mmCIF file of C-alpha atoms in Angstrom:
data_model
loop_
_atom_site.group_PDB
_atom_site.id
_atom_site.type_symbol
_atom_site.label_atom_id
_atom_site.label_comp_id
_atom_site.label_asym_id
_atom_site.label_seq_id
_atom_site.Cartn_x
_atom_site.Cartn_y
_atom_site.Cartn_z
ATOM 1 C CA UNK I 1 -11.403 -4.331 18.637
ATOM 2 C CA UNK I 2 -8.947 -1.547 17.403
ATOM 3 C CA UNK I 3 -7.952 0.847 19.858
ATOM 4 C CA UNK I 4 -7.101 4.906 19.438
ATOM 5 C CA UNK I 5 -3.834 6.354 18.903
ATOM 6 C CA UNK I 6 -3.483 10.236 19.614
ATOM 7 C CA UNK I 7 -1.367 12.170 16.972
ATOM 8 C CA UNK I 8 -0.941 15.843 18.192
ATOM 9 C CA UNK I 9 -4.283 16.594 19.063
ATOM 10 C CA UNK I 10 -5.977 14.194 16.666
ATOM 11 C CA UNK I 11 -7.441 11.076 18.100
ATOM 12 C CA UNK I 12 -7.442 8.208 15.329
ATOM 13 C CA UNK I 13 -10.006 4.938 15.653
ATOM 14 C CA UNK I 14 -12.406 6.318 17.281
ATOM 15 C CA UNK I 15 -16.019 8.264 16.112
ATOM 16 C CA UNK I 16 -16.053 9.420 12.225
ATOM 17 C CA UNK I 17 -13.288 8.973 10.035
ATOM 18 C CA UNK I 18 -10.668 12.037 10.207
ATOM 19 C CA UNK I 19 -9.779 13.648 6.903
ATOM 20 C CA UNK I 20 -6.031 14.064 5.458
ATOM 21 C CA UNK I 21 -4.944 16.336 2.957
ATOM 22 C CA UNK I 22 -2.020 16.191 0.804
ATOM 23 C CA UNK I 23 0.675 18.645 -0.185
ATOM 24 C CA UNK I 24 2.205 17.306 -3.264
ATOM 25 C CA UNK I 25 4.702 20.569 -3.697
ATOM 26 C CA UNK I 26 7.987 20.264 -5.645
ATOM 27 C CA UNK I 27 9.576 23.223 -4.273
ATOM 28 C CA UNK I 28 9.667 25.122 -1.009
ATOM 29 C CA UNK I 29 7.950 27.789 -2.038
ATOM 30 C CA UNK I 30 4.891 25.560 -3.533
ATOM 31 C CA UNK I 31 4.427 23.415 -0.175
ATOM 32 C CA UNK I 32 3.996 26.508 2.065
ATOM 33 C CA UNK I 33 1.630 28.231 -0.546
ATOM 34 C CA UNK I 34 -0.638 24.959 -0.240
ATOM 35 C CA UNK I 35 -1.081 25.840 3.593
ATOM 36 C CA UNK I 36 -3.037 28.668 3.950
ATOM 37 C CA UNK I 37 -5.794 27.147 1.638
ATOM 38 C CA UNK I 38 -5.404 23.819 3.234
ATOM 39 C CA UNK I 39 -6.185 25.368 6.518
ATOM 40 C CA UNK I 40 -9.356 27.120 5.392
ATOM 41 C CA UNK I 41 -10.466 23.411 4.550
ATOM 42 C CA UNK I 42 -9.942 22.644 7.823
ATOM 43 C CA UNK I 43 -8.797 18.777 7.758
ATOM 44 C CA UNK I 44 -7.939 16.699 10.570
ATOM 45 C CA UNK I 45 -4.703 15.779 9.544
ATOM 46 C CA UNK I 46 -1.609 17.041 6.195
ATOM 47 C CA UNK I 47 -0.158 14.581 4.851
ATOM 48 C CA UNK I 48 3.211 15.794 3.340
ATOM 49 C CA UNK I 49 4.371 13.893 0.389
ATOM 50 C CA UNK I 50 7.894 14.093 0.557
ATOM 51 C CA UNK I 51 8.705 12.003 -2.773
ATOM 52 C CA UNK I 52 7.389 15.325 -4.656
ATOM 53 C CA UNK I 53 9.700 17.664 -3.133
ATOM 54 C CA UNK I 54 12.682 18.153 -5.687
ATOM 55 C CA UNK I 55 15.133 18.323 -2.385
ATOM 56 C CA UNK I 56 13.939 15.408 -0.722
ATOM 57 C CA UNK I 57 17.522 13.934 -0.647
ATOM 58 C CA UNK I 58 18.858 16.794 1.040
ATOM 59 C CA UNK I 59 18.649 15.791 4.868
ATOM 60 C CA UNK I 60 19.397 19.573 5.170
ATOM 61 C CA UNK I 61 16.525 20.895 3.285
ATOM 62 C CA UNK I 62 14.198 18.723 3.571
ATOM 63 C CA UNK I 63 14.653 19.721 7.793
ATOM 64 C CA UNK I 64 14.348 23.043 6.987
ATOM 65 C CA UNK I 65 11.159 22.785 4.527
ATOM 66 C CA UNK I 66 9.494 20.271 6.951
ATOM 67 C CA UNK I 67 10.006 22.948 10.220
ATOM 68 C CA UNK I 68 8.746 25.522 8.332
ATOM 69 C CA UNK I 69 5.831 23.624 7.060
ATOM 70 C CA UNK I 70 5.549 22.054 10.552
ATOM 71 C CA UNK I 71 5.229 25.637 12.220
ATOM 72 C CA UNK I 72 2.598 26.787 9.061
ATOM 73 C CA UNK I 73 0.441 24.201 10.419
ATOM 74 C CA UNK I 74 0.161 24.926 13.562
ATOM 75 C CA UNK I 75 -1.887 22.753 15.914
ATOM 76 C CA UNK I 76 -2.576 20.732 12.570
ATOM 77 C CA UNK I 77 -0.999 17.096 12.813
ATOM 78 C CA UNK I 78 1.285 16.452 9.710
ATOM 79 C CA UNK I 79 1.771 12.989 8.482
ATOM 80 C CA UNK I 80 5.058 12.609 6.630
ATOM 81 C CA UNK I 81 5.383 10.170 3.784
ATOM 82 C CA UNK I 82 7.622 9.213 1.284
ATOM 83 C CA UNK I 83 5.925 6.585 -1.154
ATOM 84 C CA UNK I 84 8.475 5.089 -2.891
ATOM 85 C CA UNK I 85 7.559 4.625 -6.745
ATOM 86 C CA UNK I 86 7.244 0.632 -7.169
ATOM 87 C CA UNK I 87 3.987 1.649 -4.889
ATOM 88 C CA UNK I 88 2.346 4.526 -6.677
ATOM 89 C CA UNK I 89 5.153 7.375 -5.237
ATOM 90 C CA UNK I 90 6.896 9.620 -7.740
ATOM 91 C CA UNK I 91 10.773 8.718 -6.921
ATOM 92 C CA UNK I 92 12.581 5.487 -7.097
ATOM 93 C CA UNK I 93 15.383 5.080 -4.076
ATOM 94 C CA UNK I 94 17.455 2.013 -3.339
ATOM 95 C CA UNK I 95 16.871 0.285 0.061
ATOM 96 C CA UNK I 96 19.336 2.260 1.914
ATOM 97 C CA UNK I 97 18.612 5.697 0.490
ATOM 98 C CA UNK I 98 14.911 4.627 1.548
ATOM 99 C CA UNK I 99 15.936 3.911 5.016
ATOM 100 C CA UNK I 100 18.059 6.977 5.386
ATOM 101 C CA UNK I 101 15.268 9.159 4.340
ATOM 102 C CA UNK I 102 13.453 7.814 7.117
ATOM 103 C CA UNK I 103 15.512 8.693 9.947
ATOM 104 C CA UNK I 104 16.329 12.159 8.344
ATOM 105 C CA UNK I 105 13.037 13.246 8.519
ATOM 106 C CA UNK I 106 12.655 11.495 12.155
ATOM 107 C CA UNK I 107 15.857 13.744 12.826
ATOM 108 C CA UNK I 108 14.548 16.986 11.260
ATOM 109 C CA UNK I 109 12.230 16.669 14.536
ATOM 110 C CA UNK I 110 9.169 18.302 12.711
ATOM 111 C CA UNK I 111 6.675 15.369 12.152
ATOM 112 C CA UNK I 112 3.490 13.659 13.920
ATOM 113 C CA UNK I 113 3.694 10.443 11.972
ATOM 114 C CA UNK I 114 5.780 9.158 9.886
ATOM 115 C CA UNK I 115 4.558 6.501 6.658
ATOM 116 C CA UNK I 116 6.727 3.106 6.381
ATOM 117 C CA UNK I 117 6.354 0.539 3.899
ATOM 118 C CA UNK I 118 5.964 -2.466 5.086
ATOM 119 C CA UNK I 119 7.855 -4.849 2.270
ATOM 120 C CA UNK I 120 11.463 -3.442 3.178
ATOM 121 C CA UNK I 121 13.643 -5.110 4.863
ATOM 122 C CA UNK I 122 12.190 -6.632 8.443
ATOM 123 C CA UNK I 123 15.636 -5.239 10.431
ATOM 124 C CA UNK I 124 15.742 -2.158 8.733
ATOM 125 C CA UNK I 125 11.509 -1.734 9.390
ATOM 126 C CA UNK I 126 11.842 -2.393 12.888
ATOM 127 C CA UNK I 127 14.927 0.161 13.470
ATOM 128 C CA UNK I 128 13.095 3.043 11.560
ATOM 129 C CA UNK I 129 9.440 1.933 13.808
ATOM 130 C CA UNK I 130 11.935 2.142 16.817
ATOM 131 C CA UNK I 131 13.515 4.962 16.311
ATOM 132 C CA UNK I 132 9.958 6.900 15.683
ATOM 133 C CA UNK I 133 8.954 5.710 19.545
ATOM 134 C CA UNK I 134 11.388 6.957 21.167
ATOM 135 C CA UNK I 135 10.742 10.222 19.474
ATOM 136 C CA UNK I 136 7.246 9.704 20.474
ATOM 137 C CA UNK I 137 5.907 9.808 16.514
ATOM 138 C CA UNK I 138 3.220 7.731 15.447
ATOM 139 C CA UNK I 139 3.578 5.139 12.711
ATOM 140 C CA UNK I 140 1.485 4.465 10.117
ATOM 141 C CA UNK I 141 3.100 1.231 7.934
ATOM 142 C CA UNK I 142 1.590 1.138 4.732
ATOM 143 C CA UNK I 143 1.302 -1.398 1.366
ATOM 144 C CA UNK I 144 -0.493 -0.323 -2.031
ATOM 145 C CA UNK I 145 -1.031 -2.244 -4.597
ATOM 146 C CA UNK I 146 -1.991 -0.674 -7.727
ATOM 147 C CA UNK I 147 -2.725 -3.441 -10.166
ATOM 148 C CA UNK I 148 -5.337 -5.572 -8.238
ATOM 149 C CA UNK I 149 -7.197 -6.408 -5.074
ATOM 150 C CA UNK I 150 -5.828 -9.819 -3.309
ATOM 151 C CA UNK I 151 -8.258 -11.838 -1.316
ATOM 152 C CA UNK I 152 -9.576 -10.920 1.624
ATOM 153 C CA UNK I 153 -7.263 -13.503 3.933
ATOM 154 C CA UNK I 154 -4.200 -12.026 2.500
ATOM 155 C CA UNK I 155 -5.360 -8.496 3.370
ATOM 156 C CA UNK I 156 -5.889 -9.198 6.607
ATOM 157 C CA UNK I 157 -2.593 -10.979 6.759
ATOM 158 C CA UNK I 158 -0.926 -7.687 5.757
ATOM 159 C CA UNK I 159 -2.922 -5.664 7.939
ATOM 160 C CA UNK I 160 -1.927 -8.235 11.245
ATOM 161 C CA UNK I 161 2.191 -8.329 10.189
ATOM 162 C CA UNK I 162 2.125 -4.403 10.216
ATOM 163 C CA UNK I 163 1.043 -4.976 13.913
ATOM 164 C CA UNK I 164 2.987 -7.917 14.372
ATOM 165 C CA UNK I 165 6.150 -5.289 13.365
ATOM 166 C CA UNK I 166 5.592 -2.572 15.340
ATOM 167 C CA UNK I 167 2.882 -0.183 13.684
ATOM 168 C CA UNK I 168 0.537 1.816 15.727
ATOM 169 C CA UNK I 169 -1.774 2.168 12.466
ATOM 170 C CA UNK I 170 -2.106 -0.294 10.041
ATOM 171 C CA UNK I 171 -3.036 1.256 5.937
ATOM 172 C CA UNK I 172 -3.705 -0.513 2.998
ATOM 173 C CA UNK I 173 -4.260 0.792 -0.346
ATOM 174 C CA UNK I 174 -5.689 -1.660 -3.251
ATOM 175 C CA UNK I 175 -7.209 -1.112 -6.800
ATOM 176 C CA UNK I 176 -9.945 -2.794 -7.516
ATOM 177 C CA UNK I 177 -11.245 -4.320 -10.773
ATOM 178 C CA UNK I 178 -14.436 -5.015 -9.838
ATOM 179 C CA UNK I 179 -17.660 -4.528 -7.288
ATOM 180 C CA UNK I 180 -16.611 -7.572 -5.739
ATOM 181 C CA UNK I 181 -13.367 -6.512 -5.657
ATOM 182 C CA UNK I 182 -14.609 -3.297 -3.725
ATOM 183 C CA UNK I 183 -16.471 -5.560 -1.073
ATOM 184 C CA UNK I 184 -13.246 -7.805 -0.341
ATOM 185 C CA UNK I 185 -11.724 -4.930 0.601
ATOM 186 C CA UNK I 186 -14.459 -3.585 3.023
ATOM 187 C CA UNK I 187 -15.074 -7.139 4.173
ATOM 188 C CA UNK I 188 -11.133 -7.625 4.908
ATOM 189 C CA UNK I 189 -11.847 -4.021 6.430
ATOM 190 C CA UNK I 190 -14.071 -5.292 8.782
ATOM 191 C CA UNK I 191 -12.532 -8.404 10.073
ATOM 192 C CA UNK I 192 -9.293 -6.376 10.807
ATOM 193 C CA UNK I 193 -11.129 -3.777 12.766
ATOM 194 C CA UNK I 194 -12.130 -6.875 15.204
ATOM 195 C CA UNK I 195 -9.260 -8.481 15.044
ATOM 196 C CA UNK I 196 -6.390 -5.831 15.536
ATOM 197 C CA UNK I 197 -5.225 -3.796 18.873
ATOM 198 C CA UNK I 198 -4.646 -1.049 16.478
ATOM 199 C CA UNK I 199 -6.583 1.557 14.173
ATOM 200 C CA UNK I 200 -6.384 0.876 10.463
ATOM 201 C CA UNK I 201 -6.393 2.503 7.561
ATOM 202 C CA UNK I 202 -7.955 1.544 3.960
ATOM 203 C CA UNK I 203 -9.192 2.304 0.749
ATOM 204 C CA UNK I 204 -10.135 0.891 -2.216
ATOM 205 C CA UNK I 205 -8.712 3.230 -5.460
ATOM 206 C CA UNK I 206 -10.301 4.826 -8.445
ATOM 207 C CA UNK I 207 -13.593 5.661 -9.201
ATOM 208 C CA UNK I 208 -15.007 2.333 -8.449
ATOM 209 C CA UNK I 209 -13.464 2.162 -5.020
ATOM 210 C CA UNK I 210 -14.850 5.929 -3.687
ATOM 211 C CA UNK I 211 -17.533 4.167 -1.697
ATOM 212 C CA UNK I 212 -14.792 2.997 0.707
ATOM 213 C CA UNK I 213 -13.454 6.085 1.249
ATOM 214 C CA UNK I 214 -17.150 6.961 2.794
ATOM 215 C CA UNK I 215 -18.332 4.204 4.782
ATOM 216 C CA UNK I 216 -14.715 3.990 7.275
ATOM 217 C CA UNK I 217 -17.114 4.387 10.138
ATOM 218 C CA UNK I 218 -19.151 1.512 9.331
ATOM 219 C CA UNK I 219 -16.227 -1.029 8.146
ATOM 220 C CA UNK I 220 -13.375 0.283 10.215
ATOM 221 C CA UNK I 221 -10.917 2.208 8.285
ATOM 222 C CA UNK I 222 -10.045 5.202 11.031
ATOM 223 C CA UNK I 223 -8.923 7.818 8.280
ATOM 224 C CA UNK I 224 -10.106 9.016 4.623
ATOM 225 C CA UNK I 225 -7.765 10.941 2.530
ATOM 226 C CA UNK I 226 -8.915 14.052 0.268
ATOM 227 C CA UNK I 227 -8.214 17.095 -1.746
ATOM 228 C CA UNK I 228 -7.523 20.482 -1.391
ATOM 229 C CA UNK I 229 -6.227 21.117 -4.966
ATOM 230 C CA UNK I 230 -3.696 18.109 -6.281
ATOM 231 C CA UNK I 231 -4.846 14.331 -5.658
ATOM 232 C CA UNK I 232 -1.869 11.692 -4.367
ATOM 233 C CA UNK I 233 -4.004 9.034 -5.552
ATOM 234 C CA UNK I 234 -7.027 8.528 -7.688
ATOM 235 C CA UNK I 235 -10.664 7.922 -6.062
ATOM 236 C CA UNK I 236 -10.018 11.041 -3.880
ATOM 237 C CA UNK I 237 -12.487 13.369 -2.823
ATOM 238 C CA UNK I 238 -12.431 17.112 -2.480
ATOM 239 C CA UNK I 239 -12.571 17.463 1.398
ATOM 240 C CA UNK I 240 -15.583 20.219 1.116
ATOM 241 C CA UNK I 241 -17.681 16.923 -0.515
ATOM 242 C CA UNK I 242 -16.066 14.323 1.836
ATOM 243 C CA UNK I 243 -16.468 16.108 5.104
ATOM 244 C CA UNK I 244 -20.531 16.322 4.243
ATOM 245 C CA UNK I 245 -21.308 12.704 3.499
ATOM 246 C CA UNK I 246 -19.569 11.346 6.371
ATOM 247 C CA UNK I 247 -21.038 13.160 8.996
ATOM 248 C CA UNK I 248 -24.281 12.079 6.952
ATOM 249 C CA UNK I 249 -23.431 8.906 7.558
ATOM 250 C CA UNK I 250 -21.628 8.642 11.327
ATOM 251 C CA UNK I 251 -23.049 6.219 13.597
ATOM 252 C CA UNK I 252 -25.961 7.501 16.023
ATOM 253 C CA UNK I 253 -24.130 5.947 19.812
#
């Protein structure tokens, strides 16, 4: 059975799904306006989505941007990501300029969690999931695939390597083409959750998929992602419809 990892003051993998919002800013200006409404929402978790931000590839600004976001927030926990485009992000980077990124905003010093991509280089994985421990930030190691839904046996194999490499969450992303689709995903969902040592994340995409962005409590998936304003990725929900139906549907202990 998964365990729980504790990210500021959140505690993920355990009870109802938390809820993360996006900022999908360009500018400085536009990330720390999307706070104060953010905050009236009242998520769990901000998820900052660095590959919007027009200075991402300035180690210097991006530090400054991300303390001054980081103290906006205040006891909110901030998830920093940068989803590189071949998986849905807005910015294509080479290998390296990836991997740099990643340590720059472990060295800016103003994250809870930090997103890596799992298919990258295993060395350069492992460094970057290193480095985050020893600055005591969680990581969440991601893989979406926007064009289908494999089977079930190779999303659990994804799942398990992120593990296997050093992740203290596990997320997976997939678009489905079908209801069946949707139900591999939750099945692979639930034989994950009592498989793995460690939380996990998932979601089927789009319209079709929405349903798995509701029933985390039931299949496993420790974390649902919704909107305040600007989606990251389609099948989101507005967090004032989200946060309803799944307390509707938590689990009576």
């Amino acid at each position: 059975m998964s365990g729980v990892v504790n990210c500021r003051q959140l505690a993920l993998g355990t009870g109802r799904p938390k809820i993360a919002v996006p900022i999908t800013g360009r500018t400085t200006a536009e990330i720390l306006a999307a706070v104060a409404p953010i905050k009236a929402a009242q998520p769990d978790l901000v998820e900052w989505r660095v590959d919007f931000y027009e200075a991402v590839t300035d180690a210097e600004k991006l530090k400054q941007t991300g303390q001054r976001l980081r103290a906006a927030l205040g006891d909110l926990a901030l998830l920093t990501t940068f989803r590189t485009h071949g998986e849905g992000g807005e910015l294509a980077l080479t290998e390296a300029a990836y991997f740099e990124l990643c340590h720059a905003i472990l060295a800016g010093e103003f994250t809870d969690a930090l997103d890596v991509e799992r298919y990258h280089d295993e060395a350069s994985v492992k460094q970057v999931v290193a480095q985050a421990h020893q600055q005591n930030v969680v990581v969440i190691m991601s893989n979406h695939d926007f064009a289908k839904t494999p089977a079930q046996a190779e999303l659990v194999q994804r799942l398990t390597s992120m593990v296997a490499w050093g992740a203290d969450i596990a997320k997976i992303a997939v678009m489905p083409q079908s209801a069946a689709d949707v139900l591999t995903l939750l099945a692979a969902t639930n034989e994950a959750r009592e498989t793995l040592a460690q939380p996990i994340i998932t979601m089927s995409m789009g319209d079709l998929g929405k349903v798995s962005r509701l029933a985390g409590e039931v299949f496993g998936s420790c974390l649902s992602f919704a909107t305040v304003g600007a989606a990251s990725a389609p099948g989101q929900i507005a967090v004032d419809r989200l946060r309803p139906v799944l307390d509707e549907l938590k689990l009576t202990e």
